[in-house]
Structure formats: C-alpha cells, structure tokens
mmCIF file of C-alpha atoms in Angstrom:
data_model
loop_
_atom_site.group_PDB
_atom_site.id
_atom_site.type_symbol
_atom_site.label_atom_id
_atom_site.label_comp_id
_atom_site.label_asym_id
_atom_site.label_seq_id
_atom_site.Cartn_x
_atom_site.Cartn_y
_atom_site.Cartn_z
ATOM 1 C CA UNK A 24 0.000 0.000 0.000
ATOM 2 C CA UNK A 25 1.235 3.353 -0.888
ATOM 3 C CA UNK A 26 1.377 6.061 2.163
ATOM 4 C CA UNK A 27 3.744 7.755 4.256
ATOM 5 C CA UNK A 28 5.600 6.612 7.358
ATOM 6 C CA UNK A 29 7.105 7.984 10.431
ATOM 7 C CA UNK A 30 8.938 6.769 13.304
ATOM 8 C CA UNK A 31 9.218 6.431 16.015
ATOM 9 C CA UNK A 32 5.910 6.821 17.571
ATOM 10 C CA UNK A 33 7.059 8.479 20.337
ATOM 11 C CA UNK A 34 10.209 10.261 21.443
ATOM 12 C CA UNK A 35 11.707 11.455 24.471
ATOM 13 C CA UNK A 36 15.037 13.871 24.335
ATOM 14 C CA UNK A 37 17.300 14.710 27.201
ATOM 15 C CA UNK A 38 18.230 18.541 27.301
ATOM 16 C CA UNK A 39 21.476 19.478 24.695
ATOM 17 C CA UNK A 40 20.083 16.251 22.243
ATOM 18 C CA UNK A 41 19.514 16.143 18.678
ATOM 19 C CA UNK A 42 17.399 13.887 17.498
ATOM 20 C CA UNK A 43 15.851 12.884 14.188
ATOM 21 C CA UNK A 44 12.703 12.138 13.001
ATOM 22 C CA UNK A 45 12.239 9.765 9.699
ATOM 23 C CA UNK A 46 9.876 10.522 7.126
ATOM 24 C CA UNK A 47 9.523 7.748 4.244
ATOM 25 C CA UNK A 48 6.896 8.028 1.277
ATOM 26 C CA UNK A 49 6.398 5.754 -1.578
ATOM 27 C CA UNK A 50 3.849 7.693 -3.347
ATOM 28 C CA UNK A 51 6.512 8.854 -6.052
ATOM 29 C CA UNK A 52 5.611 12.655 -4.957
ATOM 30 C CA UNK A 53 8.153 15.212 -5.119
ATOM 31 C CA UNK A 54 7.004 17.729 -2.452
ATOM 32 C CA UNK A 55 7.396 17.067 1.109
ATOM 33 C CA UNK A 56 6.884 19.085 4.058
ATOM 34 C CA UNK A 57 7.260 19.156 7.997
ATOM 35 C CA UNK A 58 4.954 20.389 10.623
ATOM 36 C CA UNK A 59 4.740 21.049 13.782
ATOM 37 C CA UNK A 60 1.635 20.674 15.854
ATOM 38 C CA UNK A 61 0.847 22.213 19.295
ATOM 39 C CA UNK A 62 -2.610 22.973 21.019
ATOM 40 C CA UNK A 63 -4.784 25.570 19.982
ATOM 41 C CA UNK A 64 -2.286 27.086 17.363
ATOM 42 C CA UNK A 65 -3.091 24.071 14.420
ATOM 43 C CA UNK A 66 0.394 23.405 11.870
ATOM 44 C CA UNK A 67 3.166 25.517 11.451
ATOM 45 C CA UNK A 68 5.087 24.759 8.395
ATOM 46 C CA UNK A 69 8.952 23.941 9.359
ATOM 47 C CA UNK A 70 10.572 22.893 6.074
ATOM 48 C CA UNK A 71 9.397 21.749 3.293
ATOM 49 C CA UNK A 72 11.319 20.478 -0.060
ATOM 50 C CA UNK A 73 9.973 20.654 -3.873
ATOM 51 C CA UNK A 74 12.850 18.683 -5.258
ATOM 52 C CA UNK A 75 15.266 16.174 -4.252
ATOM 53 C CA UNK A 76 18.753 18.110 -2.863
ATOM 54 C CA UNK A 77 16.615 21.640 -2.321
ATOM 55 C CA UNK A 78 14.428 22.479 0.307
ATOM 56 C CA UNK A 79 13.244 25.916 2.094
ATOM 57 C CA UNK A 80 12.210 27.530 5.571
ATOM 58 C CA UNK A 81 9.016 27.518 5.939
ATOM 59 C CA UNK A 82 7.845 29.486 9.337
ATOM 60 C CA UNK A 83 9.724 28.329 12.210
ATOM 61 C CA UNK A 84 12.595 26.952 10.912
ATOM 62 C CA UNK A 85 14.946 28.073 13.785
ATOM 63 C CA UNK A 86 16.542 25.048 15.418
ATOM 64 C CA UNK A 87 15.247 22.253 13.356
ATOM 65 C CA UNK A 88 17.460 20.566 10.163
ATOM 66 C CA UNK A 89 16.239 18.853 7.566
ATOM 67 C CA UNK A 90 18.039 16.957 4.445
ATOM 68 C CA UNK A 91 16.344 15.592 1.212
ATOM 69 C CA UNK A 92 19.035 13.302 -0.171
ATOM 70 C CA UNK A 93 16.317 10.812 -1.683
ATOM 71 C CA UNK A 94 12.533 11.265 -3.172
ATOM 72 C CA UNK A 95 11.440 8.932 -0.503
ATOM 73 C CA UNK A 96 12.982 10.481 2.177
ATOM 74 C CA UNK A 97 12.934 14.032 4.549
ATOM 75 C CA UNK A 98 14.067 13.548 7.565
ATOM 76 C CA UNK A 99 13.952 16.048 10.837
ATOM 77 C CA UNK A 100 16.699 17.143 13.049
ATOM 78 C CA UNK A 101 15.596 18.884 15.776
ATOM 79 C CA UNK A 102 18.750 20.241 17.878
ATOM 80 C CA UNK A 103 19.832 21.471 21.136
ATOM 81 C CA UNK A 104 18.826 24.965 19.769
ATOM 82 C CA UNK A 105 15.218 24.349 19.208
ATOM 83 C CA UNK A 106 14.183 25.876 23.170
ATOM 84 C CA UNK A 107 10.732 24.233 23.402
ATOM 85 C CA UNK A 108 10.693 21.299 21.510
ATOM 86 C CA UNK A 109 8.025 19.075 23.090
ATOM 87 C CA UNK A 110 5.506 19.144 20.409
ATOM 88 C CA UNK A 111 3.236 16.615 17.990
ATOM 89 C CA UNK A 112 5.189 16.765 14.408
ATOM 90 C CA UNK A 113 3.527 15.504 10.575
ATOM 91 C CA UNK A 114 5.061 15.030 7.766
ATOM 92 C CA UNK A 115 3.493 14.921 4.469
ATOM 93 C CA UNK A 116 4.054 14.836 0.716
ATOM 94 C CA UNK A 117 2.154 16.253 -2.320
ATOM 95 C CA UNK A 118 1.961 16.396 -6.258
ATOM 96 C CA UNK A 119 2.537 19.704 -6.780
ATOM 97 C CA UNK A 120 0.542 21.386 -10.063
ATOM 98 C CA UNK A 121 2.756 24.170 -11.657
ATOM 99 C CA UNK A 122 3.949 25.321 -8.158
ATOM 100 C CA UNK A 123 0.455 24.506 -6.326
ATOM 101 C CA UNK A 124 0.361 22.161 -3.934
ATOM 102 C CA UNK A 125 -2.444 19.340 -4.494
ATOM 103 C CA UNK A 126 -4.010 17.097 -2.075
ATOM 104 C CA UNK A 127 -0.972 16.727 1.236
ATOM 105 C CA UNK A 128 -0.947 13.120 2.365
ATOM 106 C CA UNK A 129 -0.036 13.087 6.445
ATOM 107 C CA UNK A 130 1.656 10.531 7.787
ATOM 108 C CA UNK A 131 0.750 9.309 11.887
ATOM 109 C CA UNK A 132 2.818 11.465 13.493
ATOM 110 C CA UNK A 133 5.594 11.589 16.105
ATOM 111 C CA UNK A 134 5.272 12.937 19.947
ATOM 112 C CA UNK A 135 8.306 14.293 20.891
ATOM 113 C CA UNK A 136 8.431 14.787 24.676
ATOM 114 C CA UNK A 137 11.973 16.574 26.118
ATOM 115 C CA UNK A 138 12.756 15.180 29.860
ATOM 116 C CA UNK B 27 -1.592 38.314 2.915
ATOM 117 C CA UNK B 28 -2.809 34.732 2.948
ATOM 118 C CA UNK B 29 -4.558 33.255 5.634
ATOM 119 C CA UNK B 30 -7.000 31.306 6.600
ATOM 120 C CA UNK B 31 -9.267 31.730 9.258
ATOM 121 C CA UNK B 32 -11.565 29.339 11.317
ATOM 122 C CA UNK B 33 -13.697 31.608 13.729
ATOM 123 C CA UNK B 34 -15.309 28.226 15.982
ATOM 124 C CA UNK B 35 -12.288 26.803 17.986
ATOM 125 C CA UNK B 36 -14.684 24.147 19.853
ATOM 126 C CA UNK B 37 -18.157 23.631 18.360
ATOM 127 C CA UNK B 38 -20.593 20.919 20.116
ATOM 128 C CA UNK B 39 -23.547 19.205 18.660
ATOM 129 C CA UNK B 40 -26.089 16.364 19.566
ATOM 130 C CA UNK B 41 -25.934 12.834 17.175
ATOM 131 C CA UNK B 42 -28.409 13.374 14.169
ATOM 132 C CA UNK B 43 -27.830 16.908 14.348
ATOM 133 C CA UNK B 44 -26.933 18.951 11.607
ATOM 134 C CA UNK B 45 -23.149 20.696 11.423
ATOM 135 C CA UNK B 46 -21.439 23.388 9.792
ATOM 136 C CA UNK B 47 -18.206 24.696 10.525
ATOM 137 C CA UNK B 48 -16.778 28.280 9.128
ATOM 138 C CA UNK B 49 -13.875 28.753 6.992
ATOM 139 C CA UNK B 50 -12.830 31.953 5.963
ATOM 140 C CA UNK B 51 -10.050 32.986 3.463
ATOM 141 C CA UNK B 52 -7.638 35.819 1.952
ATOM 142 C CA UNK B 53 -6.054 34.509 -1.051
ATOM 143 C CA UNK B 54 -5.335 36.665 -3.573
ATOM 144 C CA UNK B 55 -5.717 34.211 -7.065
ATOM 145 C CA UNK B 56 -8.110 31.959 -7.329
ATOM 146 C CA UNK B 57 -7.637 29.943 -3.909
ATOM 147 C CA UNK B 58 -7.301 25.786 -3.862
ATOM 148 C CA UNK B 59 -9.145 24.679 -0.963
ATOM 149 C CA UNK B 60 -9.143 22.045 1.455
ATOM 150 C CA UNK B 61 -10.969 20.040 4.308
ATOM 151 C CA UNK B 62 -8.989 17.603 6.545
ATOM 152 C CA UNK B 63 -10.029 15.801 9.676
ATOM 153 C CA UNK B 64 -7.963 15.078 12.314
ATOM 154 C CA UNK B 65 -7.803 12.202 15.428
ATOM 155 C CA UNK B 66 -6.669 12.535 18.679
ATOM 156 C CA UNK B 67 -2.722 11.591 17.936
ATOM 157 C CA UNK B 68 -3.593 11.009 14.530
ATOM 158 C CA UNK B 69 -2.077 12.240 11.208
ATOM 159 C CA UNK B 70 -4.626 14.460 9.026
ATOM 160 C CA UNK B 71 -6.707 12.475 6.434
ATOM 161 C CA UNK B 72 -8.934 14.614 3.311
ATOM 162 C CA UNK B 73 -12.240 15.647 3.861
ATOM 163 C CA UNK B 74 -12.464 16.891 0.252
ATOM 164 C CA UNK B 75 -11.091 19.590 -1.766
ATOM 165 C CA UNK B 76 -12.270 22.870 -4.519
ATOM 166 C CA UNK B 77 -9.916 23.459 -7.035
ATOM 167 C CA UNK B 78 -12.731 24.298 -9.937
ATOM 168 C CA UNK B 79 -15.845 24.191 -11.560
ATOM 169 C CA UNK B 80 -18.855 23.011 -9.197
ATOM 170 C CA UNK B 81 -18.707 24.857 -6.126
ATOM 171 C CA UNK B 82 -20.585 22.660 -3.572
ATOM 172 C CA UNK B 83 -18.316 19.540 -3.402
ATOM 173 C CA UNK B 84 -19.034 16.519 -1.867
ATOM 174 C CA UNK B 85 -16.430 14.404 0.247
ATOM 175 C CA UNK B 86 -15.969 11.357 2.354
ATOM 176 C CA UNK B 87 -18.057 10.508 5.679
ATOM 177 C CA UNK B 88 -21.024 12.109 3.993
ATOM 178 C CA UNK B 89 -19.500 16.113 3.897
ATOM 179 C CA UNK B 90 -19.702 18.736 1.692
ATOM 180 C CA UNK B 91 -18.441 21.697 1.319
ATOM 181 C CA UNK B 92 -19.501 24.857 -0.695
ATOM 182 C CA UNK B 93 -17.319 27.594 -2.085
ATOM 183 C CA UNK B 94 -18.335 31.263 -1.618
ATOM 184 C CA UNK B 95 -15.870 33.585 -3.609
ATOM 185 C CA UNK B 96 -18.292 36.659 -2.767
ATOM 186 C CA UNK B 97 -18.161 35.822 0.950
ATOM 187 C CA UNK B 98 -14.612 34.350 0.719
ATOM 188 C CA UNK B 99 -15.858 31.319 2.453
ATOM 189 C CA UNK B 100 -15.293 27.415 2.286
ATOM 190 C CA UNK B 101 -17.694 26.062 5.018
ATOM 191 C CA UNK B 102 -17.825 22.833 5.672
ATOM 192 C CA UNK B 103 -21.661 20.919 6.463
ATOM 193 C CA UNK B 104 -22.868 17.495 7.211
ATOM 194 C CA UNK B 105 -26.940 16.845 7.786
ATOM 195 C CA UNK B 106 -26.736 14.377 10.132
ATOM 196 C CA UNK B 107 -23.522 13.961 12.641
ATOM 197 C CA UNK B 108 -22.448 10.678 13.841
ATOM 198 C CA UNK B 109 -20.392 10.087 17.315
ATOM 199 C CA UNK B 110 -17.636 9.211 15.420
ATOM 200 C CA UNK B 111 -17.455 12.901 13.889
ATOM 201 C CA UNK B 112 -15.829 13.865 16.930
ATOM 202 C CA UNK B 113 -12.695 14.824 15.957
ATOM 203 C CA UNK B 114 -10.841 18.204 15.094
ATOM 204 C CA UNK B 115 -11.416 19.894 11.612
ATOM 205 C CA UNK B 116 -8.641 22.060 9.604
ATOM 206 C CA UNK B 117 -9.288 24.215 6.541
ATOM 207 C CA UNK B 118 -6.691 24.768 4.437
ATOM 208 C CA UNK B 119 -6.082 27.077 1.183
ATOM 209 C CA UNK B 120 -2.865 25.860 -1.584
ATOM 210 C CA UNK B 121 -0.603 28.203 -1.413
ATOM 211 C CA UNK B 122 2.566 28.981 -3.836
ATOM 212 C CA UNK B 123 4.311 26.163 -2.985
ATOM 213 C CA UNK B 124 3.130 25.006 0.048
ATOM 214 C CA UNK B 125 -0.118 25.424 2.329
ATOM 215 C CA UNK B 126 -1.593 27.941 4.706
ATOM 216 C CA UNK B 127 -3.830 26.073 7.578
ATOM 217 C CA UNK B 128 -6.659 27.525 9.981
ATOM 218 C CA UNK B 129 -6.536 26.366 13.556
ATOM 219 C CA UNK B 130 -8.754 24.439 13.600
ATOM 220 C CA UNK B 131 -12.007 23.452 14.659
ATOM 221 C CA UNK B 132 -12.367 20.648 17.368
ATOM 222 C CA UNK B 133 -15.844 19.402 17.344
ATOM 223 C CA UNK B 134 -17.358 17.458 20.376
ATOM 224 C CA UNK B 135 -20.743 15.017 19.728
ATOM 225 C CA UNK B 136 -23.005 14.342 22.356
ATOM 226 C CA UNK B 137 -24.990 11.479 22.327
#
C-alpha cells in the first residue's frame, strides 16, 4: 500500500540532544513538508522540499534541520537549539501542479516529549 | 496576505444533528481549498477539496463543502452527525508552494 511513514511513535530527548525524526513516502511525490503541531495554534510549516537536494524555511525553521538526499525520504533534526521542543510533528508529501500544492498526504505522526 | 481563518475553535452538537463549521479565506488568485479531519494523535486524512468548476463539493463521511468567492468562504456541512465525527477539523487554502492552515475546529458530539 502506498502512504507515508514515520517513526518512532514516540520520542523522548534529554536537554542538549539532537534527534531525528524519519519521514519515508512511496507515493513517487516530489514535495514534502514538515509540521509542527501544538494545542490551539493548528500546523506551522517547518521545512518543506519541492525537489530532491533543495528544500526551504518555511515558518519556524529556527533550530530544526532537515536533508532531502532521496525522493522517498525528509528527515527532521531537531537540535539542542530548538528551546521548546516538546511538540506533535507531521510530515506529508504532495503532487505539486505548476507550483500549487495538491491534495498533502499526512503521515501518523511523532510525539516528541523533552525530559 | 494569505490566511486562513476558522472563527469556531470548539463547536458541540447532539448525534443526528446537523453541522457546519466556518472557513474563511484571503487569497489573492483563485484559492485551492481544502478540508482535513484530524484524530486525537492522529495524522490528518482529506475531507475533500475545490480546485474548480462546481462549487458545492461533496467528500468522504457524507461532507460537503460549498465555495463562496463573494463571501470568501469554504464552510464545511454534514446533515446528520455521527459520534464518530468527533474529531478536530482544519481548513486549508494551496498556497505557492506550500499550504496555509486555519486552527482548527475541534468538534465534540453528544450522544
């Protein structure tokens, strides 16, 4: 079945960690995107890439990484200098139609929790 | 700018009533719209979508949706709710290159 995956599930981060989230599609899309979820304030766009090797800022970029070194793959580094980190985070892909995003396919999720 | 705008952050309603939930938009072109539904620790699934023509559009679970360029508007309707509506709704316009998201509407069903 074609869809998106993340993992882990859950994650917990000591204080001064990175960590990485994985983000795997197999729905030959080229667009992919991060989010961030908290209560009350719905998804804020982190990164997103259009293109294998290029991606962009979206609006809260500061202290999270990303790299797009495959079409199947965008995967999240959120570092030490991300302050409040705890936070529900999607990933998703998309066709996109001359520049316009189509329908965004969301993967499950991870819940990363800092200690 | 571009934004979207979802006035009803928590909106309650009895089974077998009817529903509607409010989605305003600036866009400047003509605007790509969206309906997703959301699960508690869930990833986002599609309602349905507007990109032309017809401008009430039907979707999954039994929504629709009708587009309102005079009013700026993409509400969202169902006649009859079921428990299992419950769950937290997010409009969404296409953007260049990426999307702009209301915050959402969390509905709660009583039975």
């Amino acid at each position: 079945d074609g869809g998106i995956t993340q993992s882990p599930k859950y994650l917990f981060r000591k204080e001064g960690q990175n960590v990485t989230l994985s983000c795997e599609q197999n729905l030959n899309h080229d667009a992919m995107y991060w989010y961030r979820q908290d209560p009350g304030q719905g998804l804020r766009l982190i990164y997103y890439s259009q293109i294998v090797n290029d991606f962009q800022k979206g609006d809260i970029a500061e202290g999270y990484s990303v790299s797009r070194e495959k079409k199947e793959s965008f995967p999240l580094t959120v570092t030490s200098a991300q302050k409040n980190p705890t936070a529900f985070y999607l990933c998703a892909s998309s066709i996109a139609r001359r520049r316009i995003p189509d329908t965004q396919y969301f993967g499950p999720g991870t819940r990363l929790t800092v200690l | 700018a571009q934004s979207v705008t979802q006035p009803d952050i928590h909106i309650t309603v009895s089974e077998g009533a009817s529903l509607e939930l409010r989605c305003n938009y600036s866009y400047g072109a003509t605007p790509y719209l969206f309906w997703y539904v959301q699960s508690p620790g869930q990833g986002l699934q599609l309602l349905l979508k507007y990109f032309s023509g017809d401008t009430l559009v039907q979707g999954i679970k039994g929504f629709e949706a009708e587009f309102k360029r005079s009013q700026s508007s993409f509400n969202l309707r169902k006649p009859s709710v079921h428990w299992s509506d419950a769950a937290e709704y997010f409009c969404a316009v296409s953007g260049t290159y990426k999307y702009i998201f209301g915050t959402g509407t969390r509905l709660k069903v009583l039975a």
